[in-house]
mmCIF file of N, CA and C in Angstrom:
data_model
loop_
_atom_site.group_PDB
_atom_site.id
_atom_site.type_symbol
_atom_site.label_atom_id
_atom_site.label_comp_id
_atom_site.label_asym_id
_atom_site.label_seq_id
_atom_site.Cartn_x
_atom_site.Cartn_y
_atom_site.Cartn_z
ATOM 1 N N UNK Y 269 6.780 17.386 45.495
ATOM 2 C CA UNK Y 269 5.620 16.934 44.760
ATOM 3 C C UNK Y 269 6.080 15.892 43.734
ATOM 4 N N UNK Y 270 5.403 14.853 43.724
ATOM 5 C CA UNK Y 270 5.958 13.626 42.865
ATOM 6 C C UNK Y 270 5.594 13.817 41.811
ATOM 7 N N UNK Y 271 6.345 13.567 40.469
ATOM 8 C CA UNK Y 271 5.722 13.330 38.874
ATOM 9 C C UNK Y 271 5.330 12.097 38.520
ATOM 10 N N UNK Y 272 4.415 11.480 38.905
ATOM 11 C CA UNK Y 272 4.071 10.277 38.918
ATOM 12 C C UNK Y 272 3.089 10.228 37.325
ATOM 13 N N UNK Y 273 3.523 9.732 36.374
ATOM 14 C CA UNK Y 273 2.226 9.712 35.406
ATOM 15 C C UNK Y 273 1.198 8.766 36.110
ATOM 16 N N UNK Y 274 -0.369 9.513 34.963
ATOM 17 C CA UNK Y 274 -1.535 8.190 35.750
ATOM 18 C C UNK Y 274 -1.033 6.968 34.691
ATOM 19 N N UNK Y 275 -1.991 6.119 35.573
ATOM 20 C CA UNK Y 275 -0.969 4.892 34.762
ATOM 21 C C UNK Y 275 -1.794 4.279 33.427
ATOM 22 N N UNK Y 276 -3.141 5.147 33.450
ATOM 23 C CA UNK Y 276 -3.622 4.866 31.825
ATOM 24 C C UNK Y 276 -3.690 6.156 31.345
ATOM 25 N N UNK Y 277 -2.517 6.832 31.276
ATOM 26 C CA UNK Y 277 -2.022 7.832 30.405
ATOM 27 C C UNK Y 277 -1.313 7.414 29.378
ATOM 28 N N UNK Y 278 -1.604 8.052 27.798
ATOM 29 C CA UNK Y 278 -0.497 7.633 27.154
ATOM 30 C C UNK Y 278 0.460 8.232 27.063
ATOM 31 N N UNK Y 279 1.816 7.691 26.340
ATOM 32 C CA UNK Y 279 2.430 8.584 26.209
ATOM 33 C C UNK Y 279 2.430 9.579 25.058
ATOM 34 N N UNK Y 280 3.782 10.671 25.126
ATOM 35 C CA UNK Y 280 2.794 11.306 24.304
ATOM 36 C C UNK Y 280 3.223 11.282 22.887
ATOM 37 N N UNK Y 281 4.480 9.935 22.687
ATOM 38 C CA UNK Y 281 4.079 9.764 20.935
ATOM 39 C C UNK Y 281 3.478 8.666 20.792
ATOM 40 N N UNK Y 282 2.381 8.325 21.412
ATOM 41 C CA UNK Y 282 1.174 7.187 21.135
ATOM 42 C C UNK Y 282 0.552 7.677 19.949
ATOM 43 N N UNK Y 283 -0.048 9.010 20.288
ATOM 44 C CA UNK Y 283 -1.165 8.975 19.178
ATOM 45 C C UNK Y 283 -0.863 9.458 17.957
ATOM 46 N N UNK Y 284 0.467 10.146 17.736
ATOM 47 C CA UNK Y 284 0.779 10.040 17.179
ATOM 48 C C UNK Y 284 1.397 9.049 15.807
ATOM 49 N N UNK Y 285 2.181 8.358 16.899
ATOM 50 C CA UNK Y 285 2.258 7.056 16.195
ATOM 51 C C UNK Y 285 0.962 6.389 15.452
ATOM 52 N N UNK Y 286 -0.303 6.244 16.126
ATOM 53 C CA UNK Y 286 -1.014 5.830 15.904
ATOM 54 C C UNK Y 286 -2.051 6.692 14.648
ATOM 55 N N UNK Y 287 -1.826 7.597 14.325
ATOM 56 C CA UNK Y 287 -2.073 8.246 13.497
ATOM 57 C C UNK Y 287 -1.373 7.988 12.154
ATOM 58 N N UNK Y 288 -0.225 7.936 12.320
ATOM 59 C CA UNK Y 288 0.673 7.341 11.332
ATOM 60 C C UNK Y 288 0.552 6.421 10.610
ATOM 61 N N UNK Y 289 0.301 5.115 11.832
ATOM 62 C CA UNK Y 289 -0.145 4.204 11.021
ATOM 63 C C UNK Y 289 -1.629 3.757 10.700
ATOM 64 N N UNK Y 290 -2.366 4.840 11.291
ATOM 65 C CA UNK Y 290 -4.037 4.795 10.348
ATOM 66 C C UNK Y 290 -3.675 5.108 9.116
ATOM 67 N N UNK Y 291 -3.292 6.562 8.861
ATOM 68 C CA UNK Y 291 -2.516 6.971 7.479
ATOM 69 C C UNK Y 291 -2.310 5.909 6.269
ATOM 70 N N UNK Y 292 -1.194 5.382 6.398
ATOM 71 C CA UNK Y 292 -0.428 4.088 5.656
ATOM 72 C C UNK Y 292 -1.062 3.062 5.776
ATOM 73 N N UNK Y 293 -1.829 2.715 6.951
ATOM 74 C CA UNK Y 293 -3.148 1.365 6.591
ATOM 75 C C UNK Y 293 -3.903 1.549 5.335
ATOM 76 N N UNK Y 294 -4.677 2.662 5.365
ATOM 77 C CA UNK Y 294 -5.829 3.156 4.791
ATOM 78 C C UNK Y 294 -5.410 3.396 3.371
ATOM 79 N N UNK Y 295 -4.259 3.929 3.209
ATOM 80 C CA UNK Y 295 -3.761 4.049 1.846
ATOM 81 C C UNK Y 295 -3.346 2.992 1.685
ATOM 82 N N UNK Y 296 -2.920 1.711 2.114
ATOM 83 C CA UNK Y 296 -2.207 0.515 1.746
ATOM 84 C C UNK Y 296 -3.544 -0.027 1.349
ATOM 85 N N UNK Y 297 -4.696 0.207 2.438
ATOM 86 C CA UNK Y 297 -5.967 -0.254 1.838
ATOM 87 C C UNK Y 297 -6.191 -0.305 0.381
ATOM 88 N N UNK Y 298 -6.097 1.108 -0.205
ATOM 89 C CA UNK Y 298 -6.852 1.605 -1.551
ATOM 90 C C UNK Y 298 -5.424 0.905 -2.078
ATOM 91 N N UNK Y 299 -4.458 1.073 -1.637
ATOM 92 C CA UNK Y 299 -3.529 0.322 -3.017
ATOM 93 C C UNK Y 299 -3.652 -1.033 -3.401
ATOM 94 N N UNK Y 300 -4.217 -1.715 -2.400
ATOM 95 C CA UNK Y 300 -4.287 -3.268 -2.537
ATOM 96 C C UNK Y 300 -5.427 -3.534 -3.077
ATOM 97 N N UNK Y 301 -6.341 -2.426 -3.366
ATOM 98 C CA UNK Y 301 -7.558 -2.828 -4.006
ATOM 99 C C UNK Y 301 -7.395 -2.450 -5.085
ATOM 100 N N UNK Y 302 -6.881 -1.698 -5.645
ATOM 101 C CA UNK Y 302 -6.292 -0.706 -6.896
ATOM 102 C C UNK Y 302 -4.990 -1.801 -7.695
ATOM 103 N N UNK Y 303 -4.177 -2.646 -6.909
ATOM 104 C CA UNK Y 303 -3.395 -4.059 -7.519
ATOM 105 C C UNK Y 303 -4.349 -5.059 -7.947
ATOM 106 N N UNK Y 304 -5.157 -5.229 -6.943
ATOM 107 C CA UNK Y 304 -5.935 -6.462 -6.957
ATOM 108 C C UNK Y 304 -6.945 -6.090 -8.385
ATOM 109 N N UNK Y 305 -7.266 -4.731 -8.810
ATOM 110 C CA UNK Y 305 -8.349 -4.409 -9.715
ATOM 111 C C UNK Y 305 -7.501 -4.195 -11.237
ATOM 112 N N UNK Y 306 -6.476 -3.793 -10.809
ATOM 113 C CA UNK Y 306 -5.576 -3.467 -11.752
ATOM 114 C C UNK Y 306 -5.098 -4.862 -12.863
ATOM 115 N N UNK Y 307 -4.388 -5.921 -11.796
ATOM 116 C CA UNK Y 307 -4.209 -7.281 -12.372
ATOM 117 C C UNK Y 307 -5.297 -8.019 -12.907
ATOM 118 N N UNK Y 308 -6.600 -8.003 -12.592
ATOM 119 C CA UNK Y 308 -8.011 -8.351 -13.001
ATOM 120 C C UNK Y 308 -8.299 -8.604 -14.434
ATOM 121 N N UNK Y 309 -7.614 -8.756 -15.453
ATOM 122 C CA UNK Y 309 -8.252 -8.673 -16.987
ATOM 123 C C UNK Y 309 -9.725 -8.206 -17.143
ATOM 124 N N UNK Y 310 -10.443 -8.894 -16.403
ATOM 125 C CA UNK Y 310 -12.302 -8.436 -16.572
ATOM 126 C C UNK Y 310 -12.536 -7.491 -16.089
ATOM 127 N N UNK Y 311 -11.745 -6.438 -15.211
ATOM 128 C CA UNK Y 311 -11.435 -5.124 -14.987
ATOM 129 C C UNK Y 311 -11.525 -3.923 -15.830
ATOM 130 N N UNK Y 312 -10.364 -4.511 -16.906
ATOM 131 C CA UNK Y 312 -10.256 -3.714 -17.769
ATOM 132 C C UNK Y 312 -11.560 -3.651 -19.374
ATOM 133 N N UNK Y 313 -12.232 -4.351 -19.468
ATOM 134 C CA UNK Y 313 -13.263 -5.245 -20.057
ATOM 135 C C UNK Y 313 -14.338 -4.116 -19.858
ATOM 136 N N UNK Y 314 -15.579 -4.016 -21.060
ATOM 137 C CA UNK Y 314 -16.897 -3.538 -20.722
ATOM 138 C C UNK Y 314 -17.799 -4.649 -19.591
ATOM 139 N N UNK Y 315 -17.341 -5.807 -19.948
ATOM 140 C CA UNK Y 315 -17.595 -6.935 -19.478
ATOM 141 C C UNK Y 315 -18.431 -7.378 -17.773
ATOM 142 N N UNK Y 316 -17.137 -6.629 -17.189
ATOM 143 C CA UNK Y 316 -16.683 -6.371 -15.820
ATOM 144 C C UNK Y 316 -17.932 -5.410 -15.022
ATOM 145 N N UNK Y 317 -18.198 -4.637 -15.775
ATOM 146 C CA UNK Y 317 -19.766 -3.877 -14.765
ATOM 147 C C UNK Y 317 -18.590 -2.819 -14.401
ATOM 148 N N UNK Y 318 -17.896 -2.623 -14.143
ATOM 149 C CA UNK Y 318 -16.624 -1.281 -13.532
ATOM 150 C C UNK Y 318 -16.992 -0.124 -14.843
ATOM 151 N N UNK Y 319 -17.197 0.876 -13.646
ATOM 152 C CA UNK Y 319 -16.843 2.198 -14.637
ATOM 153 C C UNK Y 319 -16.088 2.715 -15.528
ATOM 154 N N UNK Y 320 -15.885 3.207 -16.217
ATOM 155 C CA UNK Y 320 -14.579 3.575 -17.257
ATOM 156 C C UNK Y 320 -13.917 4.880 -16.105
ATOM 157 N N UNK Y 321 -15.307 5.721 -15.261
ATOM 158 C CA UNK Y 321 -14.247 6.437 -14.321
ATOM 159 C C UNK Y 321 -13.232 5.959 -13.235
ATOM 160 N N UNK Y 322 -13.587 4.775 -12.976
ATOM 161 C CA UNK Y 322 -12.674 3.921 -11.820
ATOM 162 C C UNK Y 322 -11.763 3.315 -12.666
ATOM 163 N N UNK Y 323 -12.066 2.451 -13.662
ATOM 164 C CA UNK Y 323 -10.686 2.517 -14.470
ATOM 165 C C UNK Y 323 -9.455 3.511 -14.790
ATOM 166 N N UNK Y 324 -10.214 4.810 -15.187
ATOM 167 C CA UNK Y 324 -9.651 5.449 -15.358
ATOM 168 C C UNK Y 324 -8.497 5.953 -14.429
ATOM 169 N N UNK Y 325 -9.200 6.147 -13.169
ATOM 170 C CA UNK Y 325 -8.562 6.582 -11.827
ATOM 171 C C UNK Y 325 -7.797 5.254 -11.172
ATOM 172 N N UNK Y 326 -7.883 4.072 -11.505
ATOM 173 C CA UNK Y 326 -6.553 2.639 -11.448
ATOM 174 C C UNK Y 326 -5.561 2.847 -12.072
ATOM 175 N N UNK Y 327 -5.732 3.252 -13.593
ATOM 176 C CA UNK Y 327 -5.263 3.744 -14.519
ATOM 177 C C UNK Y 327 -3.560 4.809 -13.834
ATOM 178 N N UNK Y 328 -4.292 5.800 -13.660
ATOM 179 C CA UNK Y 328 -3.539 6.806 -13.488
ATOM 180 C C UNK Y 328 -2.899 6.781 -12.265
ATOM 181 N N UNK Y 329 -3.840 6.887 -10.969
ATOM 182 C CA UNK Y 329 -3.229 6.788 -9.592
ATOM 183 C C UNK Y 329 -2.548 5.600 -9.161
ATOM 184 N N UNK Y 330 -2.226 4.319 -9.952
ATOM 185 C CA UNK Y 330 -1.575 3.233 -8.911
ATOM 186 C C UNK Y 330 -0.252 3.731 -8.791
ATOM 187 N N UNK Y 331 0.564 3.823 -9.904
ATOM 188 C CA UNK Y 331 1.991 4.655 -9.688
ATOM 189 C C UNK Y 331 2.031 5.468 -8.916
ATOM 190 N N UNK Y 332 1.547 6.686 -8.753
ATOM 191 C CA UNK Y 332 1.515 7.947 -7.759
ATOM 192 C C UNK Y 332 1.280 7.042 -6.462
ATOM 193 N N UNK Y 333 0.175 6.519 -6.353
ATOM 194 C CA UNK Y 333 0.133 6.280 -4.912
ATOM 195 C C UNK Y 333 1.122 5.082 -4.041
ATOM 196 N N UNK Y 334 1.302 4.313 -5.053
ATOM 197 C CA UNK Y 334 2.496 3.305 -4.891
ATOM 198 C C UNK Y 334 3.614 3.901 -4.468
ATOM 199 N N UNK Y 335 4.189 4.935 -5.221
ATOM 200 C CA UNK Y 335 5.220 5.956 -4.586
ATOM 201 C C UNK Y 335 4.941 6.673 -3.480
ATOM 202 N N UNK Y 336 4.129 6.912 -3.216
ATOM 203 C CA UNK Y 336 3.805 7.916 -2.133
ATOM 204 C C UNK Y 336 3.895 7.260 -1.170
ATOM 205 N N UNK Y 337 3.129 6.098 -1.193
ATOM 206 C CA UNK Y 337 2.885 4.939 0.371
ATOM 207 C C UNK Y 337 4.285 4.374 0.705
ATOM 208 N N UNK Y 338 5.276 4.301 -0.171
ATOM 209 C CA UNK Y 338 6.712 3.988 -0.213
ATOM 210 C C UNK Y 338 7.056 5.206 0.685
ATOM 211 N N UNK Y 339 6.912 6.373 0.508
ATOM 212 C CA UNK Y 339 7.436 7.689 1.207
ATOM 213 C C UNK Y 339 7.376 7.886 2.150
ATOM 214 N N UNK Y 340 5.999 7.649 2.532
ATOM 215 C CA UNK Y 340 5.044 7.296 4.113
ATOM 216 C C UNK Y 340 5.707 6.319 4.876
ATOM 217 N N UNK Y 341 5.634 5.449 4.413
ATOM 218 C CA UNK Y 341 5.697 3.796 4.896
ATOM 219 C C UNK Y 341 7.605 4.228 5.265
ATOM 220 N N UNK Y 342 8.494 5.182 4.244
ATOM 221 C CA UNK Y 342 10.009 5.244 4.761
ATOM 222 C C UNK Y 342 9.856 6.414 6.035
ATOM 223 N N UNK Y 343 8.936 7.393 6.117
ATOM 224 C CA UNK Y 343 9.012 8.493 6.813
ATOM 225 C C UNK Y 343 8.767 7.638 8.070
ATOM 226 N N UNK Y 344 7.827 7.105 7.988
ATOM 227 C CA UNK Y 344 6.922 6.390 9.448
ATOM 228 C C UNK Y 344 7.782 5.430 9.863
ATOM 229 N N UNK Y 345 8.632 4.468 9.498
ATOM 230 C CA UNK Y 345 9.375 3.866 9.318
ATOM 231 C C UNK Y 345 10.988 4.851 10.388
ATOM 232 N N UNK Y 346 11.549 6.050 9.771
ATOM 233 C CA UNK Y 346 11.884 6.625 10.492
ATOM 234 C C UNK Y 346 11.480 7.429 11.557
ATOM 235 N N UNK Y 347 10.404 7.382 11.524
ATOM 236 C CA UNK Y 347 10.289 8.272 13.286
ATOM 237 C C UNK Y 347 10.381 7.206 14.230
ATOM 238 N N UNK Y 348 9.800 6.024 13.704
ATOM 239 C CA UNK Y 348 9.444 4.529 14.552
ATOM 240 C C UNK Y 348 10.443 4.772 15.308
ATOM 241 N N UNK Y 349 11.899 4.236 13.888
ATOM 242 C CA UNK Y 349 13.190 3.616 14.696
ATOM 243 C C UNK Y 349 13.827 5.179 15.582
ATOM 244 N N UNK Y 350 13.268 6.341 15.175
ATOM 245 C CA UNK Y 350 13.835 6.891 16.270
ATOM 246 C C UNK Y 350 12.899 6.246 17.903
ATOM 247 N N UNK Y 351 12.069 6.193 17.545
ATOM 248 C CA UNK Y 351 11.121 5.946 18.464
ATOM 249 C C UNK Y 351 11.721 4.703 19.794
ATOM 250 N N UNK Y 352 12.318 4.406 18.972
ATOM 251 C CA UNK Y 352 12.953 3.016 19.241
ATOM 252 C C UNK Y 352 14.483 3.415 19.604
ATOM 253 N N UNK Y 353 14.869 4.051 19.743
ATOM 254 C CA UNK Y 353 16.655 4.133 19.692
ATOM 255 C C UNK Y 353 16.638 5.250 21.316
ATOM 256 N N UNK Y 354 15.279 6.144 21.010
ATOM 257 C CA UNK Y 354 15.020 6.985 22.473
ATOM 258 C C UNK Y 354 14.605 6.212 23.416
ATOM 259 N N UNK Y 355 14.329 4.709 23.326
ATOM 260 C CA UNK Y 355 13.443 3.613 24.060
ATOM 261 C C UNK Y 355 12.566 4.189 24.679
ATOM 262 N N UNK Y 356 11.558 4.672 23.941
ATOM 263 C CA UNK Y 356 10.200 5.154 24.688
ATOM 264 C C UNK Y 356 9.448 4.248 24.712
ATOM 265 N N UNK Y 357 8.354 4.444 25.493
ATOM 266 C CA UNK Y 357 7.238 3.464 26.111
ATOM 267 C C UNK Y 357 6.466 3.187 24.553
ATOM 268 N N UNK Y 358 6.067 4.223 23.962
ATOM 269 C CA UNK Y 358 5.750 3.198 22.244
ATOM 270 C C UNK Y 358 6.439 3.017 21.293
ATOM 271 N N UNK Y 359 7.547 2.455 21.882
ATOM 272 C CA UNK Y 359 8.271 1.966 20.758
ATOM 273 C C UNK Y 359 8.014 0.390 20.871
ATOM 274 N N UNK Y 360 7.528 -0.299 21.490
ATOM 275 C CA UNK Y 360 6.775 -1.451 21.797
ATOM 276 C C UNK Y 360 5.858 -1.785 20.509
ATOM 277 N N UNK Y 361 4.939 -0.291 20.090
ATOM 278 C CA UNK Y 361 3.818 -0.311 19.058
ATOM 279 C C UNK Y 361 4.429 -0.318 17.898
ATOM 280 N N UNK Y 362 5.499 0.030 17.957
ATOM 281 C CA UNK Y 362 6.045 0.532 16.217
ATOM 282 C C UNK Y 362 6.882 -0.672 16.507
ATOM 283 N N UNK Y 363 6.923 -1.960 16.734
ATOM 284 C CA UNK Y 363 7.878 -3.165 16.284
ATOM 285 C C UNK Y 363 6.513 -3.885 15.884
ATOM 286 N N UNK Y 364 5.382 -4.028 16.730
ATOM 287 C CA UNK Y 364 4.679 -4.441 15.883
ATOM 288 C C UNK Y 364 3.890 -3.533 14.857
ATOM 289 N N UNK Y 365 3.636 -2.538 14.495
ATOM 290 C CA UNK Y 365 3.064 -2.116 12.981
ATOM 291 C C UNK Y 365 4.588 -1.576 12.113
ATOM 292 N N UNK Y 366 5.124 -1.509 12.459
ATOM 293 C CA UNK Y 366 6.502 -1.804 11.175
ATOM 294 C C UNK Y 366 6.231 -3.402 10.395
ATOM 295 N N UNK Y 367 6.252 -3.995 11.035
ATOM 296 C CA UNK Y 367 5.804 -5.253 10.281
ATOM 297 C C UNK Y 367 5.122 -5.534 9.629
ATOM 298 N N UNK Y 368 3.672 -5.111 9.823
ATOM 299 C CA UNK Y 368 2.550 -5.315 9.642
ATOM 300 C C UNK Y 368 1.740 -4.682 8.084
ATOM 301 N N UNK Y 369 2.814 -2.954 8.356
ATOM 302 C CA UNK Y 369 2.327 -1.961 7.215
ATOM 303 C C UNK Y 369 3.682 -2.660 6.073
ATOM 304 N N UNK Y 370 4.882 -2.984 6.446
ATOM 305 C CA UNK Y 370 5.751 -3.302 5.300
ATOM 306 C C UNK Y 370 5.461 -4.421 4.694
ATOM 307 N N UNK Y 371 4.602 -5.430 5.302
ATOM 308 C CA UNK Y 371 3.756 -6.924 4.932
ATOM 309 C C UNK Y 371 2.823 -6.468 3.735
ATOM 310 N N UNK Y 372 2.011 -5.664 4.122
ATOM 311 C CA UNK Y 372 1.104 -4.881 3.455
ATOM 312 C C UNK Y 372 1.246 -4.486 1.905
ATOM 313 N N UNK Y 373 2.604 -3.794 2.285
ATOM 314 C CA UNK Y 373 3.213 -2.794 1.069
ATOM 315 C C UNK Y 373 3.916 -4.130 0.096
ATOM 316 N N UNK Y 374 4.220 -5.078 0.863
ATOM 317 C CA UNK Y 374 5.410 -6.048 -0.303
ATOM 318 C C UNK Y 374 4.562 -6.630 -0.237
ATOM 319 N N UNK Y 375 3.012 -6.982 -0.305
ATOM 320 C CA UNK Y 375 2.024 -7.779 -0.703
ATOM 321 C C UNK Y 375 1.495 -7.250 -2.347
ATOM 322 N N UNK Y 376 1.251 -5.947 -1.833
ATOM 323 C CA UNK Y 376 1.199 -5.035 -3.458
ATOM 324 C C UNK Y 376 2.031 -5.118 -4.302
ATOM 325 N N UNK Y 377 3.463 -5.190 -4.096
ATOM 326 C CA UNK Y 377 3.947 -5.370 -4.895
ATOM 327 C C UNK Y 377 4.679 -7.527 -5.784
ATOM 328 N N UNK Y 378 4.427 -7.848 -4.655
ATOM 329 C CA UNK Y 378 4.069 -9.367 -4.920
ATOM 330 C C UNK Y 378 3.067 -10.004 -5.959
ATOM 331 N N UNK Y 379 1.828 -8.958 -5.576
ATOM 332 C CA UNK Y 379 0.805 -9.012 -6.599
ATOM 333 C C UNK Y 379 1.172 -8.937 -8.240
ATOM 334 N N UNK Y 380 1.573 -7.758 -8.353
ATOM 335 C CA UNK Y 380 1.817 -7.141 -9.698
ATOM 336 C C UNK Y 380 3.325 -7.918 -10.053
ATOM 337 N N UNK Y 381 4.213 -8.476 -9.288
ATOM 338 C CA UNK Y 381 4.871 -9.531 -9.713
ATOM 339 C C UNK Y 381 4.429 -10.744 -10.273
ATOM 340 N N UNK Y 382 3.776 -11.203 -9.741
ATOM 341 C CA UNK Y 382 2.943 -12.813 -9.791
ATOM 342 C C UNK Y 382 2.151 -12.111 -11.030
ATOM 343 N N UNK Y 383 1.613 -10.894 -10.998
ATOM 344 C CA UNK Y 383 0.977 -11.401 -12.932
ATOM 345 C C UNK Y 383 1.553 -11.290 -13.850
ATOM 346 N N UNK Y 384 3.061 -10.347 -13.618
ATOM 347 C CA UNK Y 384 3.688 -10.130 -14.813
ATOM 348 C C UNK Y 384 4.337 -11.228 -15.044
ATOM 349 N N UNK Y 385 4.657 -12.380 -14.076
ATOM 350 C CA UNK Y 385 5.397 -13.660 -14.575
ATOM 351 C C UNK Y 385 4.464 -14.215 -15.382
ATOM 352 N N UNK Y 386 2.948 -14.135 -15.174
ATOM 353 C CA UNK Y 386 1.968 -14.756 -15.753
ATOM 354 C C UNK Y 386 2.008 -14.240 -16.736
ATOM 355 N N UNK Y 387 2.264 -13.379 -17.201
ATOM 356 C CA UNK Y 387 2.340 -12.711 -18.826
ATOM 357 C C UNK Y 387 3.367 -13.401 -19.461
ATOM 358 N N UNK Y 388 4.387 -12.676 -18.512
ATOM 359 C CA UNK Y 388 5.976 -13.711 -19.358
ATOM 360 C C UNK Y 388 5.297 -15.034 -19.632
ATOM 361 N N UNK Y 389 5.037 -16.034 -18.897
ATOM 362 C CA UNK Y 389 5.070 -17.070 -18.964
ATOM 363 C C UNK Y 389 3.822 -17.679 -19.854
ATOM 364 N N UNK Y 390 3.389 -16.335 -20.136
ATOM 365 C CA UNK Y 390 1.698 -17.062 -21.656
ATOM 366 C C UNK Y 390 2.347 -15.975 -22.429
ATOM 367 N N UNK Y 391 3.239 -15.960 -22.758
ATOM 368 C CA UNK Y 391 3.787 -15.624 -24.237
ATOM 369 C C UNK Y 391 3.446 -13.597 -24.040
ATOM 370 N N UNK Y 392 2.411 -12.630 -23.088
ATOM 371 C CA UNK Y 392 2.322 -11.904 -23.745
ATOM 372 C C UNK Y 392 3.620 -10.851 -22.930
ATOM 373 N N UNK Y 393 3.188 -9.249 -23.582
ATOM 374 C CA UNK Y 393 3.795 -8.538 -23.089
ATOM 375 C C UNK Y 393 3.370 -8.415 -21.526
ATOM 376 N N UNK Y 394 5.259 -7.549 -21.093
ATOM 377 C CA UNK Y 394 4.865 -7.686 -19.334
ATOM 378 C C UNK Y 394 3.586 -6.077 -19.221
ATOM 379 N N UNK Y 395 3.248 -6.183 -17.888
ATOM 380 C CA UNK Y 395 2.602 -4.953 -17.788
ATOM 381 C C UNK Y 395 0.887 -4.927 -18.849
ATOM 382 N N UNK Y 396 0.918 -6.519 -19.780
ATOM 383 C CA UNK Y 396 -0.498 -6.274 -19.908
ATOM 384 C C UNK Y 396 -1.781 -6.378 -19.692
ATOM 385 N N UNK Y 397 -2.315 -6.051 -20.285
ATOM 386 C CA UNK Y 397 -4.293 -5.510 -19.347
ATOM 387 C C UNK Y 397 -4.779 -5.938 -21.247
ATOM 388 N N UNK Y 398 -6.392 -6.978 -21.382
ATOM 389 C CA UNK Y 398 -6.426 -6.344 -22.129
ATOM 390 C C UNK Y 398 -7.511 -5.770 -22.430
ATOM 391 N N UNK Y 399 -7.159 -4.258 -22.558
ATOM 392 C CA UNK Y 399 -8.466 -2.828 -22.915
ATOM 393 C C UNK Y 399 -7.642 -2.784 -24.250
ATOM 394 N N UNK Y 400 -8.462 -1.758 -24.529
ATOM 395 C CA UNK Y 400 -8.367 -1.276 -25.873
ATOM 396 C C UNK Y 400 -7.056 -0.346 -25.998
ATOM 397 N N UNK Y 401 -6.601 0.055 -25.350
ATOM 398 C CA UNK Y 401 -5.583 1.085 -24.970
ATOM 399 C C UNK Y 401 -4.027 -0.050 -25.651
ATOM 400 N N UNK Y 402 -4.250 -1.686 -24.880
ATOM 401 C CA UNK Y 402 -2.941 -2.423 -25.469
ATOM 402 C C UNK Y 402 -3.504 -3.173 -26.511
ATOM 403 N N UNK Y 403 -4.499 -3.481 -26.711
ATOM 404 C CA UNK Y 403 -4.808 -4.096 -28.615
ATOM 405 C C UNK Y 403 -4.831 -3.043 -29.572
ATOM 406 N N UNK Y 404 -4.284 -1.798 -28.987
ATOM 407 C CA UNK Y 404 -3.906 -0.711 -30.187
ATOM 408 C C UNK Y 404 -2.443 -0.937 -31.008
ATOM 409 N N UNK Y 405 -2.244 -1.253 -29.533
ATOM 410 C CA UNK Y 405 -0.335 -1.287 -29.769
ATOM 411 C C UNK Y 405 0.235 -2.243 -30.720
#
């Protein structure tokens, strides 16, 4: 009796994989909106129409989740390249979304580079926003 797979079967760390990288999309999602809101000055502002609860929660969660998606993004990252070293049939998928999610992740952090030079470079402190929290200081 032959073991023939059907031939639109996947294999079976497809969906996996592919789970993985819904995961780390979706959170790369909220982080890039959470940089992008974060660097914003009129963000931090009554000005801005933004809640003081969504501030609040930019506030607190960009660190945590910045670390975390780093954790993800290294875990997923290692199953890939095992994925890749067993030469399985999706390891094809994980050369292209290794790229794609680490593009992602050093975009976030590109961001929050590019404003802190903008601080350095207009005289203020790095890391500032201004709310009321740094015209205390």
């Amino acid at each position: 009796m032959p073991r023939n797979r059907a031939r639109n079967s996947l294999p079976s760390h497809t969906p996996l994989l592919v789970a993985g990288a819904a995961v780390n999309f979706f959170s790369l999602i909220a982080l890039i909106a959470f940089s992008y809101l974060r660097e914003e000055p009129i963000f931090w502002t009554n000005e801005g129409g933004w809640s003081s609860g969504l501030r609040e929660l930019v506030r607190t969660a960009y660190y945590p989740l910045l670390a975390l998606e780093f954790l993800l993004l290294a875990a997923f990252s290692g199953a890939s390249i095992q994925l890749l070293s067993s030469r399985r049939a999706s390891a094809s998928l994980a050369v292209i979304l290794l790229p794609l999610l680490w593009g992602l992740y050093f975009l976030v952090i590109a961001n929050s580079v590019a404003n802190n030079l903008d601080n350095l470079l207009n005289g203020r402190p790095l890391h500032w926003h201004p709310d009321a929290t740094w015209s205390q200081l």
